[in-house]
Amino acid sequence: MNFNMISKEKIKHIAQLAKLYLTSEEEEKLQKEISSILDYIEQLSQVDTTNVEPASQFLSEIFDSQESVLTREDKIKRQDTDVVDNLFKMAPETKGKSFKVKPIFGENRGKE
Amino acid sequence: MDLTCLTIEQVHKGLVEKNFSAVEICSAFLKKIDSLDKNIKAFLTITPHLALSQAKKVDEKISRKQEISLLAGVPCSVKDNILVKDVKCTAGSKILENYIAPYDATIIKWLKKQDIVILGKTNLDEFAMGASTENSAFFPTHNPNDLERVPGGSSGGSAAAVVANMCVYAFGSDTFGSIRQPASFCGIVGLKPSYGAVSRYGLIAMASSLDQIGPLTKNVRDAEIVFDAIRRKDPKDSTNAILCKNVAEKAPEINNLKIGVPKEYFIKGIDKDVEKIVRNAINKFEKAGAKIVEISLPHTKYAVASYYIATPCEVSANLARYDGIKYGLSKLEANSLEKLYFETRGQGFGDEVRRRIMIGSYALSAGYYDAYYLKAQKIKTLVRNDFDHAFEKVDVILVPVAPTPAFKIGEKTDDPLSMYLCDVFTGPANLAGICAISVPAGKIGNLPVGLQIIGKSFKEKVILEVGKMFESL
């Protein structure tokens, strides 16, 4: 029995959030696997992290403030037109210079 | 002469001295791939047309007596999560099965100007998530040393291609060991540069706070040549801004070299023969005059747990872009936008990718952020602090790359946690953002075992020098 047994409802809910279609066998398999992974991760609670800064901080330490490219001027740079064309070629459906999407409102709206 | 077993320097010399042409050596490799890869399965895409046209350009330059770069005309392969313009880039996933790269990754763009020759794109675990290349949506890659075993992962195709002489060197990516572990399993050199040293523009993102591109090569000098060619600042990658002055720092002479050996890396569970080979390597340094210092990296044992909660969070965010609208697989027959999302992602992603998206979405959902992601980021700081303290006393740290040699195909696929534990010795360097290299140290039967040399941030030259020392011991 897993300490962090996660419910089937919770799995369904997360899959809904992540927009993943899962069969009920897949839900069951993931329920077991995720529960045992969360059990393994439980050991992190043994570590005292009082007054410890989260790691996103040390980026600034390793970058030279003078040479940093972390910020740039807020200016639009034109892409090569062939890159733009290539990007559109990869799209499943386009209309002119736009990506085409399914209707979001109306009677066609699927019920999940 | 077999042209396919040469190093970068040897190929360069041969081209300049006109012992062979770039087209000749390129053809030799294409022939080799043709005869070997049906059993090894290192490549997802082979690009003979691109390779030969690049090689012709090099031959023209040589015939016009123009100078060529060290990498010009040297055939390489590229992990299939790095974009090469107009060539398929699948990331090992069904969701990108027919995706053609619309532009070059920055490193590829730079290196094309140096006339590199690209033979093809190599297999990987889907989106680089895995330690065996078995998570590829297309097929597993076989270890050329023993075809029943995995080549390691996720850069398993790149490592297998190099050791089987199907290319001179290869590019991989390393998020938690994905260059060093396959290098160790296959018996070649693999360098993970410091976080921020190499541009990642055009690398398909997995965990952005850790991903790095690096070379897999036949010796340490080759890794240095490739690293020197790709460590440049790229305005298109905001995390790529390096302290250039530190990069050039040299290692001390072996008599003054201080080597740290952390006790946390020689624990129960490590294969006895792996331990023996790594201890032997350390003894060789000691005999040659280096000083061995016992150190402690107390948070090592939490690295894997911290990674497998923080990374899924980043994965769930990074992979949200695969929605069937702009590119990649799209289930257009779905009758609504939401259904299209669900079916595209449900069918396009494999098991490990789905597991990570699910864990990440759970850990980032309301109420869990502090307990999981934030906690993991704090542990990342503690891991980094461990290394900072250690490097006050030593120049480099020597440890095993992986607890075992290459395992059998299928051995760990049913147990995700046992696969995760393959990364126990490689992951900490990623969490700390520092550099590390895997260098062949010995064999158990026909299975290679690597030695890992870990160095401070942006001290690649130091670990490369120490790697070269080890090769000559």
Coordinates of C-alpha atoms in Angstrom, one line a residue:
Chain A
M1 CA 0.0 0.0 0.0
N2 CA 1.3 3.4 -0.9
F3 CA 1.6 6.1 1.7
N4 CA 0.6 8.7 -0.8
M5 CA -2.2 6.8 -2.5
I6 CA -3.7 9.2 -5.0
S7 CA -7.4 8.7 -5.8
K8 CA -8.7 7.7 -9.2
E9 CA -10.8 10.9 -9.2
K10 CA -7.7 12.9 -8.6
I11 CA -6.0 11.2 -11.6
K12 CA -9.0 12.0 -13.8
H13 CA -8.9 15.6 -12.6
I14 CA -5.2 16.0 -13.3
A15 CA -5.6 14.5 -16.8
Q16 CA -8.4 17.0 -17.4
L17 CA -6.0 19.8 -16.4
A18 CA -3.2 18.5 -18.5
K19 CA -5.6 17.8 -21.5
L20 CA -4.6 14.2 -21.8
Y21 CA -7.0 11.6 -23.0
L22 CA -6.5 8.4 -20.9
T23 CA -8.3 5.1 -21.0
S24 CA -9.5 3.6 -17.7
E25 CA -6.6 1.1 -17.8
E26 CA -4.2 3.9 -18.3
E27 CA -5.7 5.8 -15.4
E28 CA -5.3 2.8 -13.1
K29 CA -1.7 2.2 -14.2
L30 CA -0.8 5.9 -13.6
Q31 CA -2.6 5.9 -10.2
K32 CA -0.2 3.2 -9.0
E33 CA 2.9 4.6 -10.6
I34 CA 2.3 8.2 -9.5
S35 CA 1.5 7.0 -6.0
S36 CA 4.8 5.2 -5.7
I37 CA 6.8 8.0 -7.2
L38 CA 5.2 10.4 -4.7
D39 CA 6.1 8.0 -1.9
Y40 CA 9.7 8.1 -3.1
I41 CA 9.6 11.9 -3.2
E42 CA 8.2 12.0 0.4
Q43 CA 11.8 11.7 1.7
L44 CA 12.4 15.3 0.8
S45 CA 10.3 16.3 3.8
Q46 CA 13.2 15.0 6.0
V47 CA 15.4 17.8 4.8
D48 CA 15.4 21.0 6.8
T49 CA 15.0 23.9 4.4
T50 CA 14.3 26.7 6.8
N51 CA 16.0 29.9 5.6
V52 CA 17.2 28.2 2.4
E53 CA 16.6 30.3 -0.8
P54 CA 15.1 28.4 -3.8
A55 CA 17.7 27.8 -6.5
S56 CA 16.4 30.1 -9.1
Q57 CA 18.5 32.6 -7.2
F58 CA 21.9 31.4 -8.2
L59 CA 21.5 32.2 -11.9
S60 CA 22.3 35.8 -11.2
E61 CA 25.5 34.8 -9.4
I62 CA 27.0 33.0 -12.4
F63 CA 26.1 35.6 -15.0
D64 CA 28.3 38.5 -15.5
S65 CA 26.2 41.6 -14.9
Q66 CA 28.1 43.5 -17.5
E67 CA 27.7 41.0 -20.2
S68 CA 24.3 39.8 -19.3
V69 CA 21.8 39.3 -22.0
L70 CA 19.0 38.5 -19.6
T71 CA 17.4 41.8 -20.6
R72 CA 17.1 43.4 -24.0
E73 CA 15.5 46.3 -25.7
D74 CA 11.7 45.8 -26.3
K75 CA 11.9 46.0 -30.0
I76 CA 10.5 43.7 -32.7
K77 CA 13.1 41.9 -34.8
R78 CA 11.9 40.7 -38.2
Q79 CA 12.3 37.0 -38.8
D80 CA 13.5 35.8 -42.2
T81 CA 10.5 35.3 -44.4
D82 CA 11.5 31.7 -45.2
V83 CA 11.4 30.8 -41.5
V84 CA 7.9 32.3 -41.2
D85 CA 6.8 30.4 -44.3
N86 CA 8.4 27.2 -42.9
L87 CA 6.5 27.7 -39.7
F88 CA 3.2 27.9 -41.5
K89 CA 4.0 24.9 -43.6
M90 CA 4.2 22.9 -40.4
A91 CA 0.7 23.9 -39.3
P92 CA -2.1 21.3 -39.7
E93 CA -4.6 24.0 -40.8
T94 CA -4.1 27.6 -41.8
K95 CA -6.1 30.4 -43.3
G96 CA -3.9 33.1 -44.9
K97 CA -1.3 34.1 -42.4
S98 CA -3.2 32.6 -39.5
F99 CA -3.5 29.3 -37.7
K100 CA -7.0 27.8 -38.0
V101 CA -8.7 26.4 -34.9
K102 CA -11.9 24.5 -34.2
P103 CA -14.9 26.4 -33.1
I104 CA -14.8 27.1 -29.3
F105 CA -18.5 28.1 -28.9
G106 CA -21.7 26.8 -30.4
E107 CA -23.4 23.5 -30.6
N108 CA -20.3 21.6 -31.9
R109 CA -18.7 22.1 -28.5
G110 CA -17.7 18.6 -27.2
K111 CA -18.6 17.6 -23.7
E112 CA -15.8 16.1 -21.8
Chain B
M1 CA 43.1 2.6 -43.9
D2 CA 39.7 2.6 -42.1
L3 CA 38.7 6.2 -42.2
T4 CA 35.8 5.7 -39.7
C5 CA 38.0 5.2 -36.6
L6 CA 39.8 8.5 -36.8
T7 CA 39.5 11.4 -34.2
I8 CA 38.6 15.0 -35.2
E9 CA 42.3 16.0 -35.2
Q10 CA 43.2 13.0 -37.4
V11 CA 40.5 13.7 -39.9
H12 CA 41.5 17.4 -40.1
K13 CA 45.1 16.4 -40.7
G14 CA 44.1 13.9 -43.3
L15 CA 42.0 16.4 -45.2
V16 CA 44.6 19.2 -45.1
E17 CA 47.4 16.8 -46.2
K18 CA 45.0 15.5 -48.9
N19 CA 45.3 11.8 -47.7
F20 CA 41.6 11.6 -48.4
S21 CA 38.9 14.0 -49.5
A22 CA 35.9 15.2 -47.4
V23 CA 33.5 13.4 -49.8
E24 CA 35.6 10.2 -49.5
I25 CA 35.4 10.1 -45.7
C26 CA 31.7 11.2 -45.7
S27 CA 31.0 8.3 -48.1
A28 CA 32.9 5.9 -45.9
F29 CA 30.7 6.8 -42.9
L30 CA 27.5 6.6 -44.9
K31 CA 28.5 3.1 -46.0
K32 CA 29.3 2.1 -42.4
I33 CA 25.9 3.4 -41.3
D34 CA 24.3 1.4 -44.1
S35 CA 25.9 -1.8 -43.0
L36 CA 25.8 -1.5 -39.2
D37 CA 22.7 0.5 -38.3
K38 CA 20.1 -2.1 -39.1
N39 CA 21.4 -3.9 -35.9
I40 CA 22.3 -1.0 -33.7
K41 CA 19.5 1.4 -34.7
A42 CA 21.3 4.6 -33.6
F43 CA 19.8 6.8 -36.3
L44 CA 16.2 8.1 -36.7
T45 CA 17.1 10.0 -39.9
I46 CA 20.1 9.7 -42.2
T47 CA 20.9 12.8 -44.3
P48 CA 23.3 11.7 -47.1
H49 CA 22.3 14.5 -49.4
L50 CA 23.0 17.2 -46.8
A51 CA 26.2 15.5 -45.7
L52 CA 27.6 15.1 -49.2
S53 CA 26.8 18.6 -50.2
Q54 CA 28.5 19.9 -47.1
A55 CA 31.5 17.7 -47.8
K56 CA 31.8 18.9 -51.4
K57 CA 32.0 22.5 -50.1
V58 CA 34.9 21.5 -47.9
D59 CA 36.7 19.8 -50.8
E60 CA 36.3 22.9 -52.9
K61 CA 37.8 25.1 -50.2
I62 CA 40.8 22.7 -49.9
S63 CA 41.3 22.7 -53.6
R64 CA 41.3 26.5 -53.6
K65 CA 43.9 26.3 -50.8
Q66 CA 41.5 28.1 -48.4
E67 CA 42.0 27.5 -44.7
I68 CA 39.4 25.2 -43.1
S69 CA 38.3 25.0 -39.5
L70 CA 39.1 22.0 -37.3
L71 CA 35.6 20.7 -37.6
A72 CA 35.2 21.3 -41.4
G73 CA 34.5 18.0 -43.2
V74 CA 34.5 16.0 -40.0
P75 CA 31.3 13.8 -40.1
C76 CA 29.1 14.1 -37.0
S77 CA 25.6 13.2 -35.9
V78 CA 23.1 15.2 -34.0
K79 CA 20.6 14.1 -31.3
D80 CA 17.1 14.3 -32.7
N81 CA 16.0 17.0 -30.3
I82 CA 18.4 19.6 -31.8
L83 CA 17.0 21.4 -34.9
V84 CA 18.7 21.1 -38.3
K85 CA 16.9 23.2 -40.8
D86 CA 14.8 21.3 -43.4
V87 CA 15.5 18.0 -41.7
K88 CA 12.9 16.0 -39.6
C89 CA 13.2 16.6 -35.9
T90 CA 11.1 14.1 -33.9
A91 CA 12.5 14.4 -30.3
G92 CA 11.8 10.6 -30.4
S93 CA 8.1 11.3 -30.1
K94 CA 5.0 10.4 -32.2
I95 CA 3.7 13.9 -31.6
L96 CA 6.6 15.3 -33.8
E97 CA 6.9 12.3 -36.1
N98 CA 6.5 14.5 -39.3
Y99 CA 7.9 17.8 -37.9
I100 CA 10.5 19.4 -40.2
A101 CA 12.8 21.9 -38.5
P102 CA 12.0 25.4 -39.8
Y103 CA 15.4 26.8 -38.7
D104 CA 18.8 25.7 -37.4
A105 CA 19.6 25.6 -33.7
T106 CA 22.1 28.3 -32.9
I107 CA 25.0 25.9 -32.5
I108 CA 24.1 24.2 -35.8
K109 CA 23.9 27.6 -37.5
W110 CA 27.4 28.5 -36.2
L111 CA 28.9 25.2 -37.1
K112 CA 27.5 25.1 -40.6
K113 CA 29.6 28.3 -41.1
Q114 CA 32.5 26.1 -40.1
D115 CA 31.5 23.5 -42.7
I116 CA 30.6 20.7 -40.4
V117 CA 29.2 17.5 -42.1
I118 CA 26.0 16.2 -40.6
L119 CA 25.3 12.5 -41.3
G120 CA 22.0 12.2 -39.5
K121 CA 19.8 12.6 -36.5
T122 CA 20.2 10.1 -33.6
N123 CA 17.7 8.2 -31.5
L124 CA 16.7 9.3 -27.9
D125 CA 14.2 8.7 -25.2
E126 CA 11.1 10.6 -26.0
F127 CA 11.8 14.3 -25.4
A128 CA 15.0 13.2 -23.7
M129 CA 13.1 11.6 -20.8
G130 CA 14.8 8.3 -19.9
A131 CA 18.1 6.6 -19.2
S132 CA 18.1 3.8 -21.8
T133 CA 16.8 5.1 -25.1
E134 CA 14.0 2.5 -24.7
N135 CA 11.4 5.4 -24.3
S136 CA 11.9 6.4 -28.0
A137 CA 8.5 6.2 -29.7
F138 CA 10.1 4.5 -32.7
F139 CA 12.5 1.8 -31.5
P140 CA 15.2 1.1 -28.9
T141 CA 18.8 1.6 -29.7
H142 CA 21.2 -1.3 -29.0
N143 CA 24.6 -1.0 -27.3
P144 CA 27.3 -1.8 -29.9
N145 CA 29.4 -3.5 -27.2
D146 CA 26.6 -6.0 -26.5
L147 CA 23.5 -5.8 -28.7
E148 CA 21.2 -7.2 -26.0
R149 CA 22.0 -4.2 -23.8
V150 CA 20.9 -0.6 -23.8
P151 CA 23.3 2.2 -24.8
G152 CA 22.1 4.3 -21.9
G153 CA 20.1 7.5 -22.4
S154 CA 18.7 9.7 -23.3
S155 CA 21.5 10.5 -25.8
G156 CA 21.8 6.7 -26.5
G157 CA 21.7 7.0 -30.3
S158 CA 24.5 9.6 -30.3
A159 CA 26.7 7.5 -28.0
A160 CA 26.1 4.3 -30.0
A161 CA 26.9 6.0 -33.3
V162 CA 30.2 7.3 -31.9
V163 CA 31.4 4.0 -30.4
A164 CA 30.4 2.0 -33.5
N165 CA 32.4 4.4 -35.7
M166 CA 29.2 5.6 -37.5
C167 CA 30.4 9.2 -37.0
V168 CA 33.5 10.9 -35.6
Y169 CA 31.6 12.7 -32.9
A170 CA 28.0 13.6 -31.9
F171 CA 25.9 16.1 -30.2
G172 CA 23.7 15.2 -27.2
S173 CA 21.8 17.0 -24.4
D174 CA 22.2 16.4 -20.7
T175 CA 19.4 17.3 -18.3
F176 CA 20.3 14.8 -15.5
G177 CA 23.0 12.6 -17.0
S178 CA 21.9 12.1 -20.6
I179 CA 25.3 12.7 -22.1
R180 CA 27.6 11.2 -19.4
Q181 CA 25.6 8.0 -18.7
P182 CA 25.4 6.8 -22.3
A183 CA 29.1 7.8 -22.8
S184 CA 29.9 5.5 -19.9
F185 CA 27.7 2.7 -21.1
C186 CA 29.2 2.8 -24.6
G187 CA 32.8 3.5 -23.7
I188 CA 33.4 7.0 -25.1
V189 CA 33.8 10.6 -23.7
G190 CA 30.8 12.8 -22.9
L191 CA 30.9 16.4 -21.7
K192 CA 28.1 18.2 -19.9
P193 CA 29.0 21.9 -19.9
S194 CA 28.1 24.2 -17.1
Y195 CA 24.6 25.6 -17.1
G196 CA 24.7 28.7 -19.3
A197 CA 27.9 27.8 -21.2
V198 CA 26.3 26.7 -24.5
S199 CA 23.3 28.1 -26.3
R200 CA 20.1 26.1 -26.2
Y201 CA 18.2 28.0 -28.9
G202 CA 16.8 25.2 -31.1
L203 CA 17.1 22.5 -28.5
I204 CA 13.6 21.1 -27.9
A205 CA 13.1 22.0 -24.2
M206 CA 12.6 19.4 -21.5
A207 CA 13.5 20.9 -18.2
S208 CA 14.7 24.4 -19.0
S209 CA 16.4 25.0 -15.6
L210 CA 18.8 22.1 -16.3
D211 CA 19.1 21.2 -20.1
Q212 CA 22.5 21.6 -21.7
I213 CA 23.9 20.6 -25.1
G214 CA 27.3 18.9 -25.2
P215 CA 29.6 16.7 -27.3
L216 CA 30.1 12.9 -27.3
T217 CA 33.5 12.0 -28.7
K218 CA 36.2 9.4 -29.0
N219 CA 38.7 11.2 -26.7
V220 CA 38.9 14.2 -24.4
R221 CA 40.8 16.4 -26.9
D222 CA 37.9 16.0 -29.4
A223 CA 35.4 17.0 -26.6
E224 CA 37.5 20.1 -26.1
I225 CA 37.5 21.0 -29.8
V226 CA 33.8 20.7 -30.1
F227 CA 33.2 22.6 -26.8
D228 CA 35.4 25.4 -27.9
A229 CA 33.4 25.7 -31.1
I230 CA 30.0 25.9 -29.4
R231 CA 30.7 27.9 -26.2
R232 CA 29.7 31.3 -27.4
K233 CA 27.2 33.8 -26.3
D234 CA 23.9 33.7 -28.1
P235 CA 21.5 36.6 -27.8
K236 CA 18.7 34.2 -28.6
D237 CA 19.2 32.3 -25.3
S238 CA 18.7 34.5 -22.3
T239 CA 20.3 31.9 -19.9
N240 CA 23.4 31.8 -22.0
A241 CA 25.7 34.5 -20.8
I242 CA 29.1 33.3 -19.7
L243 CA 32.0 34.7 -17.7
C244 CA 34.4 34.3 -20.5
K245 CA 37.4 35.1 -18.3
N246 CA 36.9 32.0 -16.2
V247 CA 36.5 29.5 -19.0
A248 CA 40.1 29.6 -20.0
E249 CA 41.5 28.7 -16.6
K250 CA 43.9 25.8 -16.7
A251 CA 44.2 22.8 -14.3
P252 CA 47.1 22.7 -11.9
E253 CA 50.0 20.3 -12.7
I254 CA 49.3 16.8 -11.4
N255 CA 51.6 17.3 -8.4
N256 CA 49.5 20.2 -7.2
L257 CA 46.2 18.7 -8.2
K258 CA 43.7 18.2 -5.3
I259 CA 41.1 15.6 -6.0
G260 CA 37.9 15.3 -3.9
V261 CA 36.4 11.8 -3.4
P262 CA 32.9 12.1 -1.8
K263 CA 31.9 9.2 0.4
E264 CA 28.2 9.5 -0.6
Y265 CA 29.1 8.2 -4.1
F266 CA 30.5 4.9 -2.9
I267 CA 27.4 3.5 -1.3
K268 CA 25.5 0.2 -1.1
G269 CA 23.9 -0.6 -4.4
I270 CA 26.9 0.3 -6.5
D271 CA 28.2 -2.6 -8.6
K272 CA 31.4 -4.0 -7.0
D273 CA 33.3 -4.0 -10.3
V274 CA 32.3 -0.4 -11.1
E275 CA 33.5 0.7 -7.7
K276 CA 36.8 -1.2 -8.3
I277 CA 37.4 0.4 -11.7
V278 CA 36.7 3.9 -10.3
R279 CA 38.9 3.4 -7.2
N280 CA 41.6 2.2 -9.5
A281 CA 41.4 5.3 -11.5
I282 CA 41.6 7.4 -8.4
N283 CA 44.7 5.4 -7.3
K284 CA 46.4 6.1 -10.6
F285 CA 46.1 9.9 -10.0
E286 CA 47.4 9.4 -6.5
K287 CA 50.4 7.4 -7.7
A288 CA 51.1 10.1 -10.3
G289 CA 51.3 12.7 -7.5
A290 CA 47.8 14.1 -7.1
K291 CA 46.5 14.7 -3.6
I292 CA 43.3 12.7 -2.7
V293 CA 41.0 14.4 -0.3
E294 CA 38.0 12.8 1.3
I295 CA 35.0 15.1 1.0
S296 CA 31.3 15.0 1.8
L297 CA 28.3 16.0 -0.4
P298 CA 25.6 15.3 2.2
H299 CA 22.6 16.1 0.1
T300 CA 23.5 13.7 -2.8
K301 CA 20.9 11.2 -1.8
Y302 CA 18.1 13.8 -2.2
A303 CA 19.1 14.8 -5.7
V304 CA 17.0 12.2 -7.6
A305 CA 13.9 12.8 -5.5
S306 CA 14.2 16.6 -6.0
Y307 CA 14.7 16.1 -9.7
Y308 CA 11.8 13.9 -10.2
I309 CA 9.4 16.4 -8.7
A310 CA 10.9 19.6 -10.1
T311 CA 11.5 18.3 -13.7
P312 CA 7.9 17.1 -14.2
C313 CA 6.7 20.6 -13.3
E314 CA 8.9 22.1 -16.0
V315 CA 7.9 19.3 -18.4
S316 CA 4.2 19.9 -17.9
A317 CA 4.7 23.6 -18.7
N318 CA 7.2 23.1 -21.6
L319 CA 5.0 20.4 -23.3
A320 CA 1.8 22.4 -23.1
R321 CA 2.7 23.7 -26.5
Y322 CA 2.0 20.4 -28.2
D323 CA -1.7 21.1 -28.7
G324 CA -2.2 20.1 -32.3
I325 CA -2.7 23.6 -33.5
K326 CA 0.6 25.1 -34.7
Y327 CA 2.6 22.0 -35.6
G328 CA 3.0 18.3 -34.9
L329 CA 0.4 15.6 -34.7
S330 CA -3.2 16.9 -34.9
K331 CA -6.3 14.9 -34.5
L332 CA -8.3 17.1 -36.9
E333 CA -11.2 14.6 -37.0
A334 CA -12.1 15.7 -33.4
N335 CA -15.3 17.8 -33.4
S336 CA -14.2 20.4 -30.9
L337 CA -11.1 22.3 -29.9
E338 CA -11.0 20.7 -26.5
K339 CA -11.4 17.2 -28.0
L340 CA -8.6 17.9 -30.4
Y341 CA -6.3 18.8 -27.5
F342 CA -7.2 15.7 -25.6
E343 CA -6.9 13.3 -28.5
T344 CA -3.7 14.8 -29.9
R345 CA -1.9 14.7 -26.6
G346 CA -3.4 11.4 -25.5
Q347 CA -2.2 9.7 -28.7
G348 CA 1.0 11.7 -29.3
F349 CA 2.8 11.2 -26.0
G350 CA 4.3 8.0 -24.7
D351 CA 4.1 6.5 -21.2
E352 CA 7.1 8.3 -19.5
V353 CA 6.1 11.7 -21.0
R354 CA 2.5 11.3 -19.8
R355 CA 3.8 10.2 -16.3
R356 CA 5.8 13.4 -16.0
I357 CA 3.1 15.7 -17.4
M358 CA 0.7 14.2 -14.8
I359 CA 3.1 14.5 -11.9
G360 CA 4.0 18.0 -12.9
S361 CA 0.4 19.1 -13.3
Y362 CA -0.4 17.6 -9.9
A363 CA 2.6 19.2 -8.2
L364 CA 1.9 22.6 -9.6
S365 CA -1.9 22.5 -8.9
A366 CA -3.3 24.6 -6.2
G367 CA -2.0 23.9 -2.7
Y368 CA 1.0 21.8 -3.7
Y369 CA 3.5 24.3 -5.0
D370 CA 5.3 24.9 -1.7
A371 CA 5.4 21.2 -0.8
Y372 CA 6.9 20.1 -4.1
Y373 CA 8.4 22.6 -6.6
L374 CA 9.6 25.1 -4.0
K375 CA 10.9 22.4 -1.7
A376 CA 12.8 20.8 -4.7
Q377 CA 14.3 24.2 -5.6
K378 CA 15.5 24.7 -2.1
I379 CA 17.1 21.3 -2.1
K380 CA 18.8 22.3 -5.4
T381 CA 20.4 25.2 -3.5
L382 CA 21.6 22.8 -0.8
V383 CA 23.1 20.5 -3.4
R384 CA 24.9 23.5 -5.0
N385 CA 26.1 24.6 -1.5
D386 CA 27.6 21.1 -1.0
F387 CA 29.7 21.5 -4.1
D388 CA 30.7 25.1 -3.3
H389 CA 32.0 23.9 0.1
A390 CA 33.8 21.0 -1.5
F391 CA 35.5 23.1 -4.2
E392 CA 37.0 25.3 -1.5
K393 CA 39.3 22.4 -0.7
V394 CA 39.7 20.6 -4.1
D395 CA 40.1 21.3 -7.8
V396 CA 38.0 18.5 -9.2
I397 CA 35.8 15.7 -7.8
L398 CA 36.1 12.1 -9.1
V399 CA 33.1 9.8 -8.9
P400 CA 31.4 6.9 -10.8
V401 CA 29.1 7.9 -13.7
A402 CA 26.5 5.3 -13.0
P403 CA 26.1 2.6 -10.3
T404 CA 26.2 -0.2 -12.9
P405 CA 27.4 -0.9 -16.5
A406 CA 24.8 -1.1 -19.3
F407 CA 21.8 -3.2 -18.4
K408 CA 19.7 -5.5 -20.5
I409 CA 17.0 -4.1 -22.8
G410 CA 13.7 -4.5 -21.1
E411 CA 15.2 -5.0 -17.6
K412 CA 13.9 -1.7 -16.1
T413 CA 11.0 -0.7 -18.4
D414 CA 8.3 -1.9 -16.0
D415 CA 9.6 0.0 -13.1
P416 CA 10.0 3.8 -13.6
L417 CA 11.7 4.3 -10.2
S418 CA 14.5 1.8 -10.9
M419 CA 15.1 3.7 -14.2
Y420 CA 15.2 7.0 -12.3
L421 CA 17.9 5.7 -9.9
C422 CA 20.3 5.3 -12.9
D423 CA 20.8 9.0 -12.6
V424 CA 21.9 9.1 -8.9
F425 CA 25.6 10.0 -9.7
T426 CA 25.1 12.2 -12.7
G427 CA 22.1 14.3 -11.6
P428 CA 23.8 16.4 -8.8
A429 CA 26.1 18.2 -11.3
N430 CA 23.0 19.3 -13.2
L431 CA 21.2 20.5 -10.1
A432 CA 24.4 22.5 -9.1
G433 CA 24.7 23.9 -12.7
I434 CA 28.4 22.8 -12.8
C435 CA 30.3 21.0 -15.5
A436 CA 31.2 17.3 -15.6
I437 CA 32.8 14.8 -18.0
S438 CA 32.6 11.0 -18.4
V439 CA 35.9 9.4 -19.5
P440 CA 36.3 5.6 -20.2
A441 CA 38.0 4.0 -17.2
G442 CA 37.8 0.3 -17.7
K443 CA 35.6 -2.7 -18.7
I444 CA 33.7 -5.4 -17.0
G445 CA 33.9 -8.2 -19.6
N446 CA 32.9 -6.3 -22.8
L447 CA 31.0 -3.6 -20.9
P448 CA 32.7 -0.2 -20.5
V449 CA 32.7 1.8 -17.3
G450 CA 33.3 5.5 -17.1
L451 CA 35.0 7.8 -14.6
Q452 CA 33.2 11.1 -13.9
I453 CA 35.2 14.2 -13.4
I454 CA 33.2 17.1 -11.9
G455 CA 34.4 20.7 -11.9
K456 CA 33.3 24.2 -10.9
S457 CA 30.9 26.3 -13.0
F458 CA 32.6 27.4 -16.2
K459 CA 35.9 25.5 -15.4
E460 CA 35.5 23.2 -18.3
K461 CA 39.1 23.6 -19.2
V462 CA 40.1 22.2 -15.8
I463 CA 38.1 19.0 -16.2
L464 CA 39.2 18.6 -19.8
E465 CA 42.8 18.9 -18.7
V466 CA 42.3 16.4 -15.9
G467 CA 40.5 14.1 -18.4
K468 CA 43.5 14.3 -20.7
M469 CA 45.9 13.5 -17.8
F470 CA 43.8 10.4 -17.0
E471 CA 44.0 9.2 -20.6
S472 CA 47.8 9.4 -20.4
L473 CA 48.2 7.7 -17.0

